[in-house]
Amino acid sequence: MPTLFLYVLQSSGTMALFYLLYIICFKKETFYRYNRILLLSAFVFSALLPLLPVPALQWLQTSSPENTQQLVYISDNGHAATQTAGATTTQHWWNPLSAYAVPALITLYMGVAVVLLLVHAVQLLKVNRLIGKGNVYVKHNIRYVQLPGLTAPFSFSRNIFFDPNAYEPTELQHILKHEEAHVRQWHSADVLLSSIYCCMCWINPFAWLCKKALQLNLEFLADEAAIQVSNAPVAYQYSLLKISSTSRPAAMVNHFSTSFIKNRIRMMNKTQSPRLRTWRYLLLLPVLALATGLLSATTGNVVMDSGADKYLVTENGVIHGMVTRLSTDQDLADMKAALAVKDIHLSIPVLKRNAAGEIINIQFEAKDKRSSVTETLDEGPISPFFFYFGKTESGIGEMPFKHTPQSLLNRAIAESNGKTKGITTDSTFLNRFAGGKEGYAKFLARNIRYPRHCQENNIVGNVTAQYQILPSGEVTNAEVLLSPDKVMGDEVVRIIKMLPAFKADATGKTVTASLNITFQLEVAGKTLKGPDTDRDGTVMVIGYGKQ
């Protein structure tokens, strides 16, 4: 999930908890100052808590049979390695469109936020221009702006705007006392903070509800202060009813006559809440704890492994690496930085991606003081390729090497989208062969032949091939991945095509299987081996060469 949307989700959840706490426990209480702190805390904590480094909860779960570890046979070294089951990716016609969905949604969200901020900024400019249009006088560090024809009195910052000719002296006194309370208690700061938050998190309904509750509570505070000064609550209420108007000034200001009239009069006549009930505000602590827990639960694995952690492994002094179709630009940058520390220079002069972000064309070059490796792939989403740098040698290729770490093999299968070379994707496939693993080996040993052309020319080495087993059990798509001679490769392909059908797979999956066959010759009492045959193969074929 993109970081922006996750932030909005977590912020909305935190705001909802605060708002529900206010509605359930404090809405009907007369602790207006405490309520102001609570509601302001809702905006502050919901904005800041998602930004704090809250650790993610680690959910414990038992492995299901489908996700248990299984053996994978690596064709170039013939040993078993552990692989976690990889997910199969299905391509759909809408996949290219999905690559643009997130940027489009982010642009839309930010566009609405900017428009709302501009609307509020325009309102503030209009309020500021009103100062120059009226008669102004200053008293007790408060600026009074007299504007004939103003529909409703209001205040913002240290300014009070009113029409002196529209009200009777008593009513005007009540208005000014009310607006002076707004000014002295800095209520404009509360309105400004809540408005900015609502603009940025406009999709959060609880933000708007909390803003409305905050504005109403500010009116309660101003009413309370005005009544204490005038000491005439009934007259004040009559003035409030008389002056109330359906027209409303800008939303960024505090205004005397609002749609909160009914609630304001009800709270003026309400008996003061007992002081003992203030203990309820301690409920803010478990709400904060609950909000932190929700943030931890939704954080998940936001902190991702770096590209170096995912695609580079050092074992026994050898640096192993890999690139897949899903390696991001940041992953490659992390790898480059990590390799630079080990005096290995990495450059990628060519890198192209499709609409889904997959690598479709890459030129990969890496070198240290002793050697260099290069790989170029340009056919659709690339297959994983591996490289390593040892003390005396290095290598690169689409097939894993005999010492390639298991963690890289696991990730190669998971990110390959079915395109892997030299790796069997399901170790249980031999259970579907007649006679199992032993029957498979006997069939190969009984039918494989050392090509005469290779015997006569003393050609030895390993042949690595792979094929696919369809869900029906049919063997297809046999291909040679590595062979010292074409004739040797053709012989291995011939044997693969002779394989009888496997038992059908109940799960309906297609399996990629690899096969490694070692060819050796006995010549004049000596054994001729290929340059990379000092390891066990699936089948070893020994012939007699020409002396």
mmCIF file of C-alpha atoms in Angstrom, residues 113-129 156 192 195-196 199 250 252:
data_model
loop_
_atom_site.group_PDB
_atom_site.id
_atom_site.type_symbol
_atom_site.label_atom_id
_atom_site.label_comp_id
_atom_site.label_asym_id
_atom_site.label_seq_id
_atom_site.Cartn_x
_atom_site.Cartn_y
_atom_site.Cartn_z
ATOM 1 C CA ALA A 113 -6.325 18.910 -0.992
ATOM 2 C CA VAL A 114 -4.651 21.764 -2.863
ATOM 3 C CA VAL A 115 -8.002 23.107 -4.067
ATOM 4 C CA LEU A 116 -9.390 23.100 -0.509
ATOM 5 C CA LEU A 117 -6.280 24.856 0.787
ATOM 6 C CA LEU A 118 -6.613 27.497 -1.931
ATOM 7 C CA VAL A 119 -10.286 28.056 -1.062
ATOM 8 C CA HIS A 120 -9.398 28.644 2.574
ATOM 9 C CA ALA A 121 -6.486 30.878 1.597
ATOM 10 C CA VAL A 122 -8.846 32.991 -0.515
ATOM 11 C CA GLN A 123 -11.186 33.303 2.471
ATOM 12 C CA LEU A 124 -8.319 34.562 4.620
ATOM 13 C CA LEU A 125 -7.361 37.103 1.965
ATOM 14 C CA LYS A 126 -10.949 38.359 1.855
ATOM 15 C CA VAL A 127 -10.990 38.735 5.632
ATOM 16 C CA ASN A 128 -7.691 40.617 5.520
ATOM 17 C CA ARG A 129 -9.041 42.991 2.848
ATOM 18 C CA PHE A 156 -10.346 36.266 13.401
ATOM 19 C CA LEU A 192 -6.932 27.322 11.510
ATOM 20 C CA SER A 195 -9.165 23.580 8.804
ATOM 21 C CA ILE A 196 -5.676 22.753 7.519
ATOM 22 C CA CYS A 199 -7.975 20.097 3.831
ATOM 23 C CA ALA A 250 -16.170 32.549 5.909
ATOM 24 C CA MET A 252 -12.189 30.175 8.811
#
